[in-house]
Coordinates of C-alpha atoms in Angstrom, one line a residue:
Chain A
A1 CA 3.5 3.4 43.3
Q2 CA 2.8 6.9 42.2
K3 CA 4.2 8.2 39.0
I4 CA 4.0 11.3 36.8
T5 CA 4.8 11.1 33.1
Q6 CA 5.5 14.1 30.9
T7 CA 6.2 12.8 27.4
Q8 CA 7.3 16.1 25.8
P9 CA 10.9 16.9 26.7
G10 CA 10.8 20.1 24.7
M11 CA 8.1 22.3 23.1
F12 CA 8.2 25.4 21.0
V13 CA 5.3 27.9 20.7
Q14 CA 4.9 31.2 18.8
E15 CA 4.4 34.3 20.9
K16 CA 0.7 35.0 21.5
E17 CA -0.3 31.4 20.6
A18 CA -1.7 28.8 23.0
V19 CA 0.2 25.7 24.0
T20 CA -0.7 22.5 25.8
L21 CA 1.8 20.6 28.0
D22 CA 0.9 17.0 28.6
C23 CA 0.9 15.2 32.0
T24 CA -0.4 11.8 32.9
Y25 CA -0.3 10.3 36.3
D26 CA -0.6 6.9 38.0
T27 CA -2.0 6.4 41.5
S28 CA -4.2 4.0 43.3
D29 CA -5.3 6.7 45.7
Q30 CA -8.8 8.1 45.4
S31 CA -8.0 11.5 46.9
Y32 CA -5.1 13.4 45.4
G33 CA -4.1 16.8 44.1
L34 CA -2.3 17.8 41.0
F35 CA 0.0 20.8 40.6
W36 CA 1.9 22.6 37.8
Y37 CA 5.1 24.5 38.6
K38 CA 7.2 26.7 36.4
Q39 CA 11.0 26.7 36.8
P40 CA 12.9 29.5 35.1
S41 CA 16.6 29.3 34.6
S42 CA 17.1 30.9 38.0
G43 CA 16.0 27.6 39.5
E44 CA 13.2 28.7 41.8
M45 CA 10.0 26.6 41.4
I46 CA 6.9 28.8 40.9
F47 CA 3.4 27.4 41.7
L48 CA 1.0 27.9 38.8
I49 CA -2.2 26.0 39.3
Y50 CA -3.9 23.2 41.4
Q51 CA -6.5 20.7 40.7
G52 CA -8.1 18.4 43.3
S53 CA -9.2 14.9 42.3
Y54 CA -12.8 15.6 43.4
D55 CA -13.0 19.1 41.8
E56 CA -15.7 18.9 39.1
Q57 CA -14.5 21.9 37.2
N58 CA -11.2 22.4 35.5
A59 CA -8.9 24.8 37.4
T60 CA -8.0 28.2 35.9
E61 CA -5.6 30.9 37.0
G62 CA -5.3 33.8 34.6
R63 CA -3.6 32.6 31.4
Y64 CA -3.2 29.1 32.9
S65 CA -5.9 26.4 32.8
L66 CA -5.8 22.7 33.6
N67 CA -7.5 20.2 31.3
F68 CA -8.3 17.5 33.9
Q69 CA -9.5 14.1 32.6
K70 CA -9.8 11.9 35.6
A71 CA -10.8 8.7 33.8
R72 CA -7.7 9.0 31.5
K73 CA -5.5 10.1 34.4
S74 CA -4.4 13.2 32.6
A75 CA -3.9 16.8 33.8
N76 CA -2.7 18.8 30.9
L77 CA -1.6 22.5 31.3
V78 CA -2.9 25.0 28.8
I79 CA -1.1 28.3 28.5
S80 CA -3.0 30.9 26.5
A81 CA -1.5 33.9 24.7
S82 CA 2.1 32.8 25.3
Q83 CA 4.7 35.4 26.3
L84 CA 8.4 35.4 26.0
G85 CA 8.6 35.2 29.8
D86 CA 6.9 31.8 29.7
S87 CA 10.1 30.2 28.4
A88 CA 11.0 27.8 31.2
M89 CA 10.8 24.2 32.5
Y90 CA 7.3 23.1 33.5
F91 CA 6.7 20.3 36.0
C92 CA 3.6 18.4 36.7
A93 CA 3.4 17.2 40.3
M94 CA 1.0 15.2 42.6
R95 CA 0.3 14.8 46.2
S96 CA -2.1 12.2 47.7
V97 CA -3.7 11.2 51.0
P98 CA -2.4 10.0 53.4
S99 CA 1.2 11.0 52.6
Y100 CA 0.3 14.4 51.4
D101 CA 3.6 15.8 52.7
K102 CA 5.4 14.1 49.9
V103 CA 5.1 15.7 46.4
I104 CA 6.0 13.6 43.4
F105 CA 7.2 15.5 40.3
G106 CA 7.4 14.5 36.7
P107 CA 10.5 14.9 34.5
G108 CA 9.4 18.2 33.1
T109 CA 8.9 19.9 29.7
S110 CA 11.1 22.6 28.4
L111 CA 9.0 25.4 26.8
S112 CA 10.5 27.9 24.4
V113 CA 8.5 30.8 23.2
I114 CA 9.5 32.2 19.8
P115 CA 9.1 35.9 19.0
Chain B
D1 CA 8.5 39.9 53.4
A2 CA 11.4 37.7 52.5
G3 CA 10.6 34.5 50.8
V4 CA 12.5 31.2 51.2
T5 CA 16.2 31.7 51.3
Q6 CA 19.0 29.1 50.9
S7 CA 22.7 29.2 51.4
P8 CA 25.1 28.8 49.9
T9 CA 24.1 29.4 46.3
H10 CA 26.8 27.2 44.8
L11 CA 29.1 24.7 46.4
I12 CA 31.9 22.4 45.2
K13 CA 33.0 19.4 47.2
T14 CA 35.2 16.4 46.8
R15 CA 33.9 12.9 46.8
G16 CA 33.9 11.5 50.4
Q17 CA 33.4 14.9 52.0
Q18 CA 30.5 16.1 54.0
V19 CA 28.3 19.1 53.2
T20 CA 25.7 21.2 55.0
L21 CA 23.0 23.2 53.2
R22 CA 20.8 25.7 54.9
C23 CA 17.3 27.0 54.5
S24 CA 15.3 29.8 56.1
P25 CA 11.5 29.4 55.5
K26 CA 9.1 32.1 54.5
S27 CA 7.9 34.2 57.4
G28 CA 5.0 32.5 59.1
H29 CA 5.9 29.0 57.8
D30 CA 6.7 26.2 60.2
T31 CA 7.4 23.3 57.8
V32 CA 10.4 22.7 55.6
S33 CA 10.8 20.1 52.8
W34 CA 14.0 19.3 50.9
Y35 CA 14.2 18.1 47.3
Q36 CA 17.1 16.9 45.1
Q37 CA 16.9 17.8 41.5
A38 CA 19.5 16.2 39.2
L39 CA 20.3 17.9 35.9
G40 CA 17.5 17.4 33.4
Q41 CA 15.1 15.7 35.9
G42 CA 12.3 16.7 38.2
P43 CA 12.8 17.3 41.9
Q44 CA 12.8 14.2 44.2
F45 CA 11.5 14.5 47.7
I46 CA 14.2 13.9 50.4
F47 CA 12.3 14.6 53.6
Q48 CA 10.1 17.0 55.5
Y49 CA 10.6 18.6 58.9
Y50 CA 8.0 19.9 61.3
E51 CA 8.3 20.7 65.0
E52 CA 12.0 19.9 64.7
E53 CA 11.2 16.3 63.7
E54 CA 11.4 14.4 60.4
R55 CA 7.9 13.7 59.4
Q56 CA 8.3 11.9 56.2
R57 CA 11.2 10.6 54.1
G58 CA 11.6 9.8 50.5
N59 CA 13.8 7.0 49.0
F60 CA 17.2 8.4 50.1
P61 CA 19.9 6.7 52.1
D62 CA 20.9 7.5 55.7
R63 CA 23.8 9.6 54.3
F64 CA 21.1 12.3 53.9
S65 CA 20.1 13.8 57.3
G66 CA 18.5 16.9 58.4
H67 CA 17.7 19.2 61.3
Q68 CA 15.1 21.9 62.1
Y69 CA 15.7 24.6 64.6
P70 CA 13.2 26.3 66.9
N71 CA 13.1 29.3 64.6
Y72 CA 12.0 26.8 61.8
S73 CA 15.1 27.1 59.8
S74 CA 16.6 23.8 58.5
E75 CA 19.8 22.1 57.5
L76 CA 20.4 19.3 55.0
N77 CA 23.5 17.3 55.7
V78 CA 25.0 14.8 53.2
N79 CA 27.8 12.5 54.4
A80 CA 30.3 10.6 52.3
L81 CA 29.5 12.5 49.1
L82 CA 29.2 10.6 45.8
L83 CA 29.5 12.0 42.3
G84 CA 25.8 11.2 41.9
D85 CA 25.0 13.6 44.7
S86 CA 25.7 16.5 42.3
A87 CA 22.4 18.3 41.9
L88 CA 20.3 21.3 42.7
Y89 CA 19.0 21.1 46.2
L90 CA 15.7 22.8 46.7
C91 CA 14.1 23.8 50.0
A92 CA 10.4 24.4 50.2
S93 CA 8.4 25.9 53.1
S94 CA 4.8 25.8 54.1
T95 CA 2.5 25.9 57.0
Q96 CA 1.7 22.3 58.2
G97 CA -0.6 21.0 55.6
S98 CA -4.0 19.5 56.4
S99 CA -5.3 19.5 52.9
L100 CA -4.1 18.4 49.5
S101 CA -4.0 21.9 48.2
Y102 CA -1.6 23.5 50.6
E103 CA 1.1 25.4 48.8
Q104 CA 4.8 25.0 49.1
Y105 CA 7.0 28.0 48.5
F106 CA 10.4 27.1 47.0
G107 CA 13.8 28.8 47.5
P108 CA 16.3 29.4 44.7
G109 CA 18.2 26.2 45.5
T110 CA 21.8 25.3 46.2
R111 CA 23.8 23.9 43.3
L112 CA 26.1 21.2 44.7
T113 CA 28.9 19.9 42.5
V114 CA 30.9 16.8 43.7
T115 CA 34.2 16.2 42.0

């Protein structure tokens, strides 16, 4: 069975500092994709970044980067230069072949950015 | 260009009642997925609709049913409501995915409270 684990229920970071949010996953599938979403208090899930299991380079999207370690089955999100607007819940998620219509989410990490 | 819209925003129902939640996908999208997000947890996949048919289903009882209309809008119906059905219900739309990286766009959700 597929599973996503996020061991940090809550994190604090100083404004302008970098922060790493942890994600480990469990799957027996060889082909899969990993996602990070941000959920502000408004409730809407916002896509941040994607990493495919066969991608050789770590994904980057602006201030977001994904530290992908396939052998360790980890896909940590790094946010550089934190901003007050980064305060939100962050979810790691996974989709795999053949049931790639079904996305599995982790329990989330609450990030608070301190001025 | 309107994104994914959901109605109503909030809903209060009594145990044993039935509820219908509605979702209009983003323009150009033909696929709708529904997720249940209990308080403090990550979203859980309920089911996905494409071409007016349920394509895939998560681990939810038959009390949860859905429908997709020719204009791609969708409804989620929950019968015989239980207290445990209280949650944020998220709708996500996409074009029919053929790769792991296809992106889902989420609506703001419907907050259902069962008393």
